[in-house]
Amino acid sequence: MEVRADYLVLGSGIAGLSFALKAAEHGRVLVVTKKERAESNTNYAQGGIAAVLSPDDSFELHVEDTLKAGAGLCHRDAVELVVREGPRMVRELMEWGVEFTKRRVGDREELALGREGGHSRDRIVYASDLTGREIERALLERVKEHGNIEVLENHIAIDLITEHHVFGVKGVPKGHITCWGAYVLDTKSGLVKKLLAKVVLLATGGTGRVYLHTTNPKIATGDGIAMVYRAGGKVGNLEFMQFHPTALYRPDADPDEPAFLISEAVRGYGGVLVNRKGEAFMEKYHPMGSLAPRDIVARAIDQEIKRSGEPCVYLDVTHKDPDETRARFPNIYSRCLDVGIDMTEEPIPVVPAAHYMCGGVVTDLWGRTSIRNLYATGEVALTGVHGANRLASNSLLEALVFSDRAFRDSLARAREPDDFPEVPDWSEENVFNAEEWVLLSHDREEIRRLMWDYVGIVRSNYRLQRALRRIRLIAKEVEEFYRRTKVTVDLIELRNLAQVAELIVRCALARKESRGLHYNTDYPEPNPRYQRDTVLQKRP
């Protein structure tokens, strides 16, 4: 089955939907999403959007905070671009119907601004403690009303369509790969569709599911990064997985369910990290205490847990006004109450969990990847904004800015006539419905546990090398199985997880220093030689 459009968007978070709404004014847009349209990392984002909106703030301060958190790897031009676009992006969201929390000042209302770790000013625009859900709601309503946008729910991209499929590997000129669309599995019917488009936007989100404990939904399996690498595109900085310091700790938690995030805004509000005895400990690690950047807080918690033998630490807001706490964090308060914790009366047990991939598909300042006609924005992209450690609440902003730029850059291509080559249909001849799937089904959990144990918050050469050996064996088994059986969602995701896990370990082994989110006990200090991006590209 072949479907043609002007634009193909893979992913339905803030990056994909904001792009789709703009592109739909100029052509037909297909949006592919793995589950229901609202299932994305955007929907789980509690904190907010960082933007310079206060008279005591400035673009320079926001830029400097971002560069400081990024530990020497941010691209200043990308950071300045995103920061300066911040106020316009917030206004645009409000025009689309996003209802941010406001406060009354005298006889007028203005946007309420919060503060999170690493920020020197109050600049976080939020919608209670469910900012992502509110943004997703507003964007989906606009998408639903637009006649030029078709959303394909319960569809998963298998691979990008490039010269490899048209001419075979030997027919691909070096450095001249073009994307014409994607092969996509309809998970309800089992049919593989050939979706062709003049412009393809990769907005597939994160990779959190490669780790055993993560705040990410089940769909975050690194699909975009894996597809681009397989197609011969550039990916990089995958060693920089951000572990959110404060996920709700539950001893009986199901690792297949996302860990519930206790937003950084709780610490910005005045929450203090303490041990079981109620002693604050962050001042030992950083002058900003509990509001230090995430990489420092996550490592500090990891160290406190290992030193004490306790399973968690605690986030304490019991010194704050209970009514104010309930009003500021209704969702977090309610969720804690569901598991028997009243956060106004007792500290919240917390542990770190894999949260945000700071690396990804390499792009330029217009969201262009190394593959022609293919753009990447949002968490899947490496734009240079986040460096070695993302500053809190910069991610939604980055997604909006680069999706806007990708849309503007792609207009000329979208106006050109169709020039698709003869793309073969998906073939599943000589394959079988594999009864042996049970032999591979445990590999997913093994990858996640290997990554958690050996490629987590603290690493060493020995751990990384051991992880790489085992993951390569699994990846080889999975690829062989994939080539002789019918595709399923589980198999596609397992293949992508194995690919991304291997790429993360390779990036980590290549960086012989400690910087930002990458901490290796064999190289505990930063090394100026490695103040550069780690870029990987598949050999032809």
Coordinates of C-alpha atoms in Angstrom, one line a residue:
M1 CA 0.0 0.0 0.0
E2 CA 1.5 3.3 -1.1
V3 CA 0.5 6.7 0.3
R4 CA 1.9 10.1 -0.9
A5 CA 2.0 13.4 0.9
D6 CA 3.9 16.6 1.0
Y7 CA 5.1 16.1 4.5
L8 CA 5.6 13.0 6.6
V9 CA 6.0 13.5 10.4
L10 CA 7.1 10.6 12.5
G11 CA 6.1 11.3 16.1
S12 CA 3.2 13.2 17.8
G13 CA 4.9 15.2 20.6
I14 CA 5.4 18.9 20.7
A15 CA 8.1 18.8 17.9
G16 CA 6.0 16.8 15.5
L17 CA 2.6 18.5 16.1
S18 CA 3.9 22.1 16.1
F19 CA 5.6 21.4 12.7
A20 CA 2.5 19.6 11.3
L21 CA 0.3 22.6 12.2
K22 CA 2.5 25.0 10.2
A23 CA 3.2 22.6 7.3
A24 CA -0.5 21.9 6.9
E25 CA -1.0 25.5 5.7
H26 CA 1.1 24.6 2.6
G27 CA 0.4 20.9 1.9
R28 CA -0.9 17.6 2.9
V29 CA 0.6 16.2 6.2
L30 CA 0.7 12.6 7.4
V31 CA 1.5 12.2 11.1
V32 CA 2.6 8.7 12.2
T33 CA 2.3 7.8 15.9
K34 CA 3.1 4.5 17.6
K35 CA 0.2 4.5 20.1
E36 CA -2.7 6.9 20.7
R37 CA -1.9 10.4 19.4
A38 CA -1.3 11.8 23.0
E39 CA 1.3 9.2 24.0
S40 CA 4.6 11.0 24.0
N41 CA 7.4 12.3 26.3
T42 CA 5.8 15.8 25.9
N43 CA 2.7 14.5 27.6
Y44 CA 4.7 13.4 30.6
A45 CA 6.6 16.7 30.9
Q46 CA 5.6 18.3 34.3
G47 CA 8.0 21.2 34.6
G48 CA 7.6 23.8 31.9
I49 CA 9.2 26.0 29.2
A50 CA 12.2 28.2 30.0
A51 CA 11.8 31.7 28.5
V52 CA 13.1 35.2 29.3
L53 CA 9.9 37.0 30.3
S54 CA 10.8 38.8 33.5
P55 CA 12.3 42.3 33.7
D56 CA 15.0 41.1 36.0
D57 CA 16.0 38.4 33.5
S58 CA 18.0 38.6 30.2
F59 CA 18.9 36.5 27.2
E60 CA 22.5 36.7 28.3
L61 CA 21.7 35.1 31.7
H62 CA 19.6 32.3 30.1
V63 CA 22.4 31.6 27.6
E64 CA 25.1 31.6 30.4
D65 CA 23.0 29.2 32.6
T66 CA 22.5 26.9 29.6
L67 CA 26.3 26.9 28.7
K68 CA 27.2 26.3 32.4
A69 CA 24.9 23.3 32.7
G70 CA 26.2 21.9 29.3
A71 CA 29.7 21.6 30.7
G72 CA 31.6 23.0 27.7
L73 CA 29.8 21.1 24.9
C74 CA 26.9 23.4 24.0
H75 CA 27.1 25.1 20.7
R76 CA 26.8 28.8 21.6
D77 CA 25.1 29.8 18.3
A78 CA 22.4 27.1 18.8
V79 CA 21.9 28.2 22.4
E80 CA 21.6 31.9 21.6
L81 CA 19.1 31.1 18.8
V82 CA 16.8 29.1 21.0
V83 CA 17.0 31.5 24.0
R84 CA 16.1 34.5 21.8
E85 CA 13.1 32.7 20.3
G86 CA 11.8 31.7 23.7
P87 CA 9.2 34.6 24.3
R88 CA 7.9 34.2 20.7
M89 CA 7.4 30.5 21.1
V90 CA 5.5 31.0 24.4
R91 CA 3.2 33.6 22.7
E92 CA 2.6 31.2 19.8
L93 CA 1.5 28.4 22.2
M94 CA -0.9 30.7 23.9
E95 CA -2.3 31.7 20.5
W96 CA -2.9 28.0 19.9
G97 CA -4.9 27.7 23.1
V98 CA -2.3 26.6 25.7
E99 CA -3.5 27.8 29.1
F100 CA -0.4 28.5 31.3
T101 CA -0.7 29.2 35.0
K102 CA -1.1 32.9 35.8
R103 CA -0.8 35.0 38.9
R104 CA -2.5 38.3 39.9
V105 CA -0.3 41.3 40.2
G106 CA -2.3 44.3 41.4
D107 CA -5.3 44.6 39.1
R108 CA -3.8 42.5 36.2
E109 CA -2.9 38.9 35.5
E110 CA 0.5 37.8 34.2
L111 CA 2.3 34.5 33.6
A112 CA 3.5 32.8 36.7
L113 CA 7.2 32.0 36.5
G114 CA 9.0 29.2 38.4
R115 CA 12.6 28.3 38.9
E116 CA 14.4 25.0 38.4
G117 CA 17.9 23.6 38.9
G118 CA 20.6 25.5 37.2
H119 CA 18.6 28.6 36.5
S120 CA 19.7 31.9 38.0
R121 CA 16.3 33.6 37.6
D122 CA 12.6 32.7 37.7
R123 CA 11.8 31.9 34.0
I124 CA 9.8 28.7 33.8
V125 CA 6.4 29.1 32.3
Y126 CA 4.2 26.3 33.4
A127 CA 0.6 24.9 33.5
S128 CA 0.3 23.7 37.1
D129 CA 2.5 20.6 37.3
L130 CA 1.1 19.1 34.0
T131 CA 2.6 21.5 31.4
G132 CA 3.3 18.8 28.8
R133 CA -0.2 17.4 29.0
E134 CA -1.7 20.9 28.6
I135 CA 0.5 21.6 25.5
E136 CA -0.4 18.3 24.0
R137 CA -4.1 18.9 24.6
A138 CA -4.1 22.3 22.8
L139 CA -2.0 21.1 19.9
L140 CA -4.1 18.0 19.3
E141 CA -7.3 20.0 19.3
R142 CA -5.8 22.2 16.6
V143 CA -4.6 19.2 14.6
K144 CA -8.0 17.5 14.8
E145 CA -9.6 20.6 13.3
H146 CA -7.2 20.9 10.4
G147 CA -8.4 19.2 7.2
N148 CA -4.8 18.9 5.8
I149 CA -3.5 16.7 8.6
E150 CA -4.1 12.9 8.8
V151 CA -2.9 11.2 12.0
L152 CA -2.1 7.5 11.6
E153 CA -2.4 6.1 15.2
N154 CA -1.0 2.7 16.1
H155 CA 1.6 2.8 13.3
I156 CA 5.3 2.4 13.7
A157 CA 8.1 3.2 11.3
I158 CA 10.3 0.3 10.4
D159 CA 13.0 2.0 8.4
L160 CA 13.5 5.2 6.3
I161 CA 13.2 4.8 2.6
T162 CA 16.6 5.8 1.0
E163 CA 18.7 4.8 -2.0
H164 CA 19.5 1.6 -0.2
H165 CA 16.0 0.3 -0.9
V166 CA 15.8 1.8 -4.5
F167 CA 19.3 1.0 -5.9
G168 CA 20.8 -1.4 -3.3
V169 CA 23.7 -0.6 -1.1
K170 CA 26.2 -0.5 -3.9
G171 CA 24.2 2.1 -5.8
V172 CA 24.4 4.7 -3.0
P173 CA 26.9 7.5 -3.8
K174 CA 29.0 8.2 -0.7
G175 CA 27.6 11.2 1.3
H176 CA 24.6 11.6 -0.9
I177 CA 21.8 9.8 0.9
T178 CA 18.2 11.0 0.3
C179 CA 15.1 10.1 2.3
W180 CA 11.8 9.7 0.4
G181 CA 9.7 8.5 3.2
A182 CA 9.4 5.4 5.4
Y183 CA 8.1 1.8 5.6
V184 CA 5.5 1.9 8.3
L185 CA 3.7 -1.0 10.0
D186 CA 0.0 -0.7 10.8
T187 CA 0.0 -2.5 14.1
K188 CA -3.8 -3.3 13.9
S189 CA -3.9 -4.8 10.4
G190 CA -0.3 -6.1 10.2
L191 CA 0.0 -4.3 6.8
V192 CA 3.3 -2.6 6.0
K193 CA 2.6 0.7 4.2
K194 CA 5.0 2.6 1.9
L195 CA 4.6 6.3 2.9
L196 CA 6.3 8.7 0.5
A197 CA 6.8 12.4 1.1
K198 CA 8.9 15.3 -0.2
V199 CA 9.8 16.3 3.3
V200 CA 10.2 13.9 6.3
L201 CA 10.4 15.2 9.9
L202 CA 11.8 12.8 12.5
A203 CA 10.2 13.7 15.8
T204 CA 10.3 10.2 17.4
G205 CA 11.4 11.4 20.9
G206 CA 13.7 9.7 23.3
T207 CA 15.5 6.5 24.3
G208 CA 14.7 6.1 28.0
R209 CA 13.3 2.6 27.5
V210 CA 16.9 1.3 26.9
Y211 CA 17.3 1.6 30.7
L212 CA 15.6 -0.5 33.3
H213 CA 14.3 2.5 35.3
T214 CA 13.0 5.4 33.3
T215 CA 10.4 8.2 33.5
N216 CA 9.7 7.6 29.7
P217 CA 6.6 6.0 28.3
K218 CA 6.8 2.6 26.7
I219 CA 7.1 4.1 23.2
A220 CA 10.5 5.7 23.9
T221 CA 12.7 3.0 22.3
G222 CA 15.1 5.2 20.3
D223 CA 13.5 4.4 16.9
G224 CA 14.6 7.6 15.1
I225 CA 18.2 7.3 16.1
A226 CA 18.4 3.7 15.1
M227 CA 16.7 4.3 11.7
V228 CA 19.0 7.2 10.9
Y229 CA 22.2 5.2 11.8
R230 CA 21.1 2.2 9.8
A231 CA 20.4 4.5 6.8
G232 CA 24.0 5.9 7.0
G233 CA 23.2 9.3 8.7
K234 CA 25.2 10.9 11.6
V235 CA 24.3 10.4 15.2
G236 CA 26.2 11.7 18.2
N237 CA 26.7 12.5 21.9
L238 CA 24.7 9.4 23.0
E239 CA 26.8 9.0 26.1
F240 CA 24.9 11.9 27.6
M241 CA 21.7 10.3 29.0
Q242 CA 20.2 12.5 31.6
F243 CA 19.1 10.8 34.7
H244 CA 16.3 12.8 36.4
P245 CA 17.4 12.9 40.1
T246 CA 13.9 12.6 41.6
A247 CA 11.6 9.8 40.4
L248 CA 9.1 8.5 43.0
Y249 CA 10.6 5.4 44.7
R250 CA 8.3 2.5 45.1
P251 CA 9.8 -0.9 46.2
D252 CA 7.0 -2.7 44.5
A253 CA 7.2 -0.7 41.2
D254 CA 6.7 -2.5 37.9
P255 CA 9.8 -1.7 35.8
D256 CA 7.7 -1.8 32.6
E257 CA 5.7 1.2 33.8
P258 CA 7.2 4.7 33.6
A259 CA 8.6 5.9 36.9
F260 CA 6.6 8.8 38.2
L261 CA 8.5 12.0 38.0
I262 CA 8.8 14.4 40.9
S263 CA 9.3 17.6 39.0
E264 CA 12.4 19.7 39.4
A265 CA 9.9 22.5 40.1
V266 CA 9.4 21.0 43.5
R267 CA 13.0 21.8 44.4
G268 CA 12.6 25.2 42.7
Y269 CA 9.7 25.8 45.0
G270 CA 11.9 25.1 48.1
G271 CA 12.1 21.3 48.3
V272 CA 15.2 20.0 50.0
L273 CA 17.0 16.7 49.5
V274 CA 17.6 14.8 52.7
N275 CA 18.7 11.3 53.9
R276 CA 16.7 9.0 56.1
K277 CA 17.8 10.9 59.2
G278 CA 16.4 14.1 57.7
E279 CA 19.8 15.6 57.1
A280 CA 20.3 17.8 54.0
F281 CA 23.3 16.6 52.0
M282 CA 23.4 18.5 48.7
E283 CA 25.5 21.4 50.1
K284 CA 28.4 18.9 50.4
Y285 CA 28.3 18.5 46.6
H286 CA 27.5 22.0 45.1
P287 CA 27.0 25.6 46.3
M288 CA 23.5 25.6 44.7
G289 CA 22.5 22.7 47.0
S290 CA 19.3 21.0 46.0
L291 CA 19.0 23.3 43.0
A292 CA 22.3 22.2 41.4
P293 CA 22.3 21.0 37.8
R294 CA 20.8 17.6 37.3
D295 CA 24.0 15.6 36.6
I296 CA 25.4 16.8 39.9
V297 CA 22.3 16.0 41.8
A298 CA 21.8 12.6 40.2
R299 CA 25.5 11.6 41.0
A300 CA 25.1 12.9 44.6
I301 CA 22.0 10.9 45.2
D302 CA 23.7 7.8 43.7
Q303 CA 26.6 8.3 46.0
E304 CA 24.4 8.8 49.1
I305 CA 22.4 5.6 48.3
K306 CA 25.6 3.6 47.8
R307 CA 27.2 5.0 50.9
S308 CA 24.2 4.4 53.2
G309 CA 22.9 1.2 51.7
E310 CA 19.4 2.7 51.7
P311 CA 17.2 2.2 48.6
C312 CA 16.4 5.9 48.2
V313 CA 16.8 9.5 49.5
Y314 CA 13.9 11.9 50.3
L315 CA 12.6 15.2 49.0
D316 CA 11.2 17.3 51.8
V317 CA 8.6 20.1 51.4
T318 CA 7.0 19.7 54.8
H319 CA 8.4 23.1 55.8
K320 CA 6.3 24.8 53.1
D321 CA 2.6 25.9 53.5
P322 CA 0.5 22.8 52.9
D323 CA -2.3 24.7 51.0
E324 CA 0.3 26.4 48.8
T325 CA 1.9 23.0 48.1
R326 CA -1.3 21.3 47.1
A327 CA -2.3 24.3 44.9
R328 CA 1.1 24.4 43.1
F329 CA 1.5 20.6 42.6
P330 CA -2.0 19.1 42.5
N331 CA -1.0 16.1 40.2
I332 CA 2.2 15.2 42.2
Y333 CA 0.2 15.6 45.5
S334 CA -2.5 13.4 44.3
R335 CA -0.2 10.7 42.9
C336 CA 1.8 10.6 46.1
L337 CA -1.4 10.3 48.1
D338 CA -2.5 7.3 45.9
V339 CA 0.6 5.4 47.2
G340 CA 0.1 6.5 50.8
I341 CA 2.4 9.5 51.0
D342 CA 1.1 13.0 52.0
M343 CA 3.9 15.2 50.8
T344 CA 2.8 18.1 53.0
E345 CA 3.4 15.9 56.1
E346 CA 6.2 13.5 55.1
P347 CA 9.2 13.6 52.7
I348 CA 8.8 11.9 49.3
P349 CA 11.1 8.9 48.7
V350 CA 13.0 9.5 45.4
V351 CA 15.6 7.8 43.2
P352 CA 17.2 8.8 39.9
A353 CA 15.8 7.4 36.6
A354 CA 16.7 7.6 32.9
H355 CA 14.9 10.7 31.7
Y356 CA 16.3 12.6 28.6
M357 CA 18.7 11.9 25.8
C358 CA 20.9 14.9 25.2
G359 CA 22.5 13.4 22.1
G360 CA 20.7 12.1 19.0
V361 CA 20.6 12.6 15.2
V362 CA 23.1 15.3 14.2
T363 CA 21.4 18.4 12.7
D364 CA 22.4 21.9 11.7
L365 CA 20.7 25.2 12.9
W366 CA 17.7 24.5 10.5
G367 CA 17.1 21.0 11.8
R368 CA 18.6 19.4 8.6
T369 CA 20.2 16.0 9.1
S370 CA 23.0 14.5 7.1
I371 CA 20.4 12.8 4.9
R372 CA 18.7 15.0 2.3
N373 CA 15.0 15.9 2.8
L374 CA 15.2 14.5 6.4
Y375 CA 14.8 16.9 9.3
A376 CA 15.0 16.0 13.0
T377 CA 13.7 18.0 16.0
G378 CA 12.9 17.4 19.6
E379 CA 14.6 14.8 21.8
V380 CA 15.6 12.7 18.9
A381 CA 17.9 15.5 17.6
L382 CA 21.4 16.7 18.5
T383 CA 21.2 20.4 17.8
G384 CA 24.0 21.5 20.1
V385 CA 21.7 23.2 22.6
H386 CA 22.0 20.8 25.5
G387 CA 25.7 19.9 25.4
A388 CA 26.8 17.4 28.0
N389 CA 23.8 18.1 30.3
R390 CA 20.4 19.7 29.5
L391 CA 19.4 22.6 31.5
A392 CA 15.9 22.0 33.0
S393 CA 12.9 23.1 30.9
N394 CA 15.0 23.9 27.8
S395 CA 13.8 20.8 25.9
L396 CA 10.2 21.9 25.0
L397 CA 11.6 25.2 24.0
E398 CA 14.3 23.6 21.8
A399 CA 11.7 21.4 20.1
L400 CA 9.4 24.4 19.3
V401 CA 12.2 26.5 17.9
F402 CA 13.8 23.9 15.7
S403 CA 10.5 22.6 14.4
D404 CA 9.7 26.2 13.4
R405 CA 13.0 26.5 11.6
A406 CA 12.7 23.1 10.0
F407 CA 9.3 24.0 8.7
R408 CA 10.6 27.3 7.2
D409 CA 13.6 25.7 5.6
S410 CA 11.5 22.8 4.1
L411 CA 8.9 25.1 2.4
A412 CA 10.9 25.3 -0.9
R413 CA 11.3 21.5 -1.1
A414 CA 7.6 20.9 -0.3
R415 CA 6.6 23.2 -3.2
E416 CA 8.6 21.2 -5.8
P417 CA 6.8 18.6 -7.9
D418 CA 6.9 14.9 -6.9
D419 CA 10.1 13.3 -8.1
F420 CA 10.0 10.0 -6.2
P421 CA 11.9 7.1 -7.7
E422 CA 10.4 3.7 -8.2
V423 CA 10.3 2.5 -4.5
P424 CA 9.8 -1.3 -4.1
D425 CA 6.9 -2.5 -1.9
W426 CA 7.7 -4.1 1.4
S427 CA 8.4 -7.8 0.9
E428 CA 7.9 -10.5 3.4
E429 CA 8.4 -13.4 1.0
N430 CA 10.2 -16.4 2.5
V431 CA 9.6 -15.3 6.1
F432 CA 7.6 -17.0 8.8
N433 CA 5.5 -16.2 11.8
A434 CA 8.1 -17.0 14.3
E435 CA 7.2 -19.4 17.2
E436 CA 10.8 -18.9 18.4
W437 CA 9.9 -15.3 19.5
V438 CA 9.9 -16.6 23.1
L439 CA 13.7 -17.2 22.7
L440 CA 14.2 -13.5 22.0
S441 CA 11.5 -11.9 24.2
H442 CA 13.8 -11.9 27.3
D443 CA 16.4 -9.9 25.4
R444 CA 14.6 -6.6 25.9
E445 CA 14.8 -6.9 29.7
E446 CA 18.4 -8.1 29.5
I447 CA 19.4 -5.0 27.4
R448 CA 17.7 -2.7 29.9
R449 CA 19.3 -4.3 32.9
L450 CA 22.8 -4.3 31.3
M451 CA 22.4 -0.6 30.5
W452 CA 21.3 0.2 34.0
D453 CA 24.0 -1.8 35.7
Y454 CA 27.0 -1.0 33.4
V455 CA 26.1 2.2 31.5
G456 CA 24.3 4.2 34.2
I457 CA 25.1 7.3 36.3
V458 CA 28.6 6.1 37.1
R459 CA 30.6 4.1 34.5
S460 CA 34.0 2.4 34.1
N461 CA 35.9 1.0 31.2
Y462 CA 35.4 -2.5 32.5
R463 CA 31.7 -2.1 32.8
L464 CA 31.3 -0.5 29.4
Q465 CA 33.4 -3.1 27.6
R466 CA 31.4 -5.9 29.3
A467 CA 28.2 -4.3 28.3
L468 CA 29.3 -3.8 24.6
R469 CA 30.3 -7.5 24.2
R470 CA 26.9 -8.7 25.5
I471 CA 24.8 -6.1 23.6
R472 CA 26.6 -6.9 20.3
L473 CA 25.7 -10.6 20.7
I474 CA 22.1 -9.7 21.4
A475 CA 22.0 -7.3 18.5
K476 CA 23.4 -9.9 16.1
E477 CA 20.8 -12.5 17.2
V478 CA 18.0 -9.9 16.9
E479 CA 19.1 -8.8 13.4
E480 CA 19.3 -12.4 12.1
F481 CA 15.8 -13.1 13.5
Y482 CA 14.4 -9.9 12.0
R483 CA 15.6 -10.8 8.5
R484 CA 13.7 -14.1 8.5
T485 CA 10.4 -13.4 10.2
K486 CA 7.4 -11.1 9.9
V487 CA 7.7 -7.7 11.5
T488 CA 5.9 -7.0 14.7
V489 CA 5.9 -4.0 17.1
D490 CA 7.9 -5.9 19.7
L491 CA 10.5 -7.0 17.1
I492 CA 10.9 -3.5 15.6
E493 CA 11.4 -2.0 19.1
L494 CA 13.8 -4.7 20.2
R495 CA 15.9 -4.2 17.1
N496 CA 16.0 -0.4 17.7
L497 CA 16.8 -0.8 21.4
A498 CA 19.7 -3.2 20.7
Q499 CA 21.0 -0.7 18.1
V500 CA 20.7 2.3 20.3
A501 CA 22.2 0.5 23.3
E502 CA 25.3 -0.4 21.3
L503 CA 25.6 3.2 20.0
I504 CA 25.4 4.6 23.6
V505 CA 28.1 2.3 24.8
R506 CA 30.3 3.1 21.8
C507 CA 30.0 6.8 22.4
A508 CA 30.7 6.3 26.2
L509 CA 33.9 4.3 25.4
A510 CA 35.1 7.0 22.9
R511 CA 34.9 9.7 25.6
K512 CA 37.9 9.2 27.8
E513 CA 37.0 11.8 30.4
S514 CA 34.2 12.7 32.8
R515 CA 32.0 15.6 31.6
G516 CA 28.4 16.5 32.4
L517 CA 26.2 13.4 32.4
H518 CA 29.1 11.1 31.4
Y519 CA 31.1 10.0 34.5
N520 CA 33.8 7.4 34.1
T521 CA 35.7 6.4 37.2
D522 CA 38.8 5.6 35.1
Y523 CA 38.8 9.2 33.9
P524 CA 37.3 11.3 36.7
E525 CA 38.2 14.7 35.3
P526 CA 37.3 16.6 32.2
N527 CA 39.9 16.6 29.4
P528 CA 40.2 19.6 27.0
R529 CA 41.0 17.1 24.2
Y530 CA 37.4 15.8 24.4
Q531 CA 35.6 19.2 24.4
R532 CA 33.9 18.1 21.2
D533 CA 30.9 16.1 20.0
T534 CA 31.2 12.3 19.7
V535 CA 29.8 11.5 16.2
L536 CA 29.2 8.1 14.8
Q537 CA 28.3 7.1 11.2
K538 CA 27.8 3.7 9.8
R539 CA 30.4 2.7 7.2
P540 CA 29.0 2.2 3.7

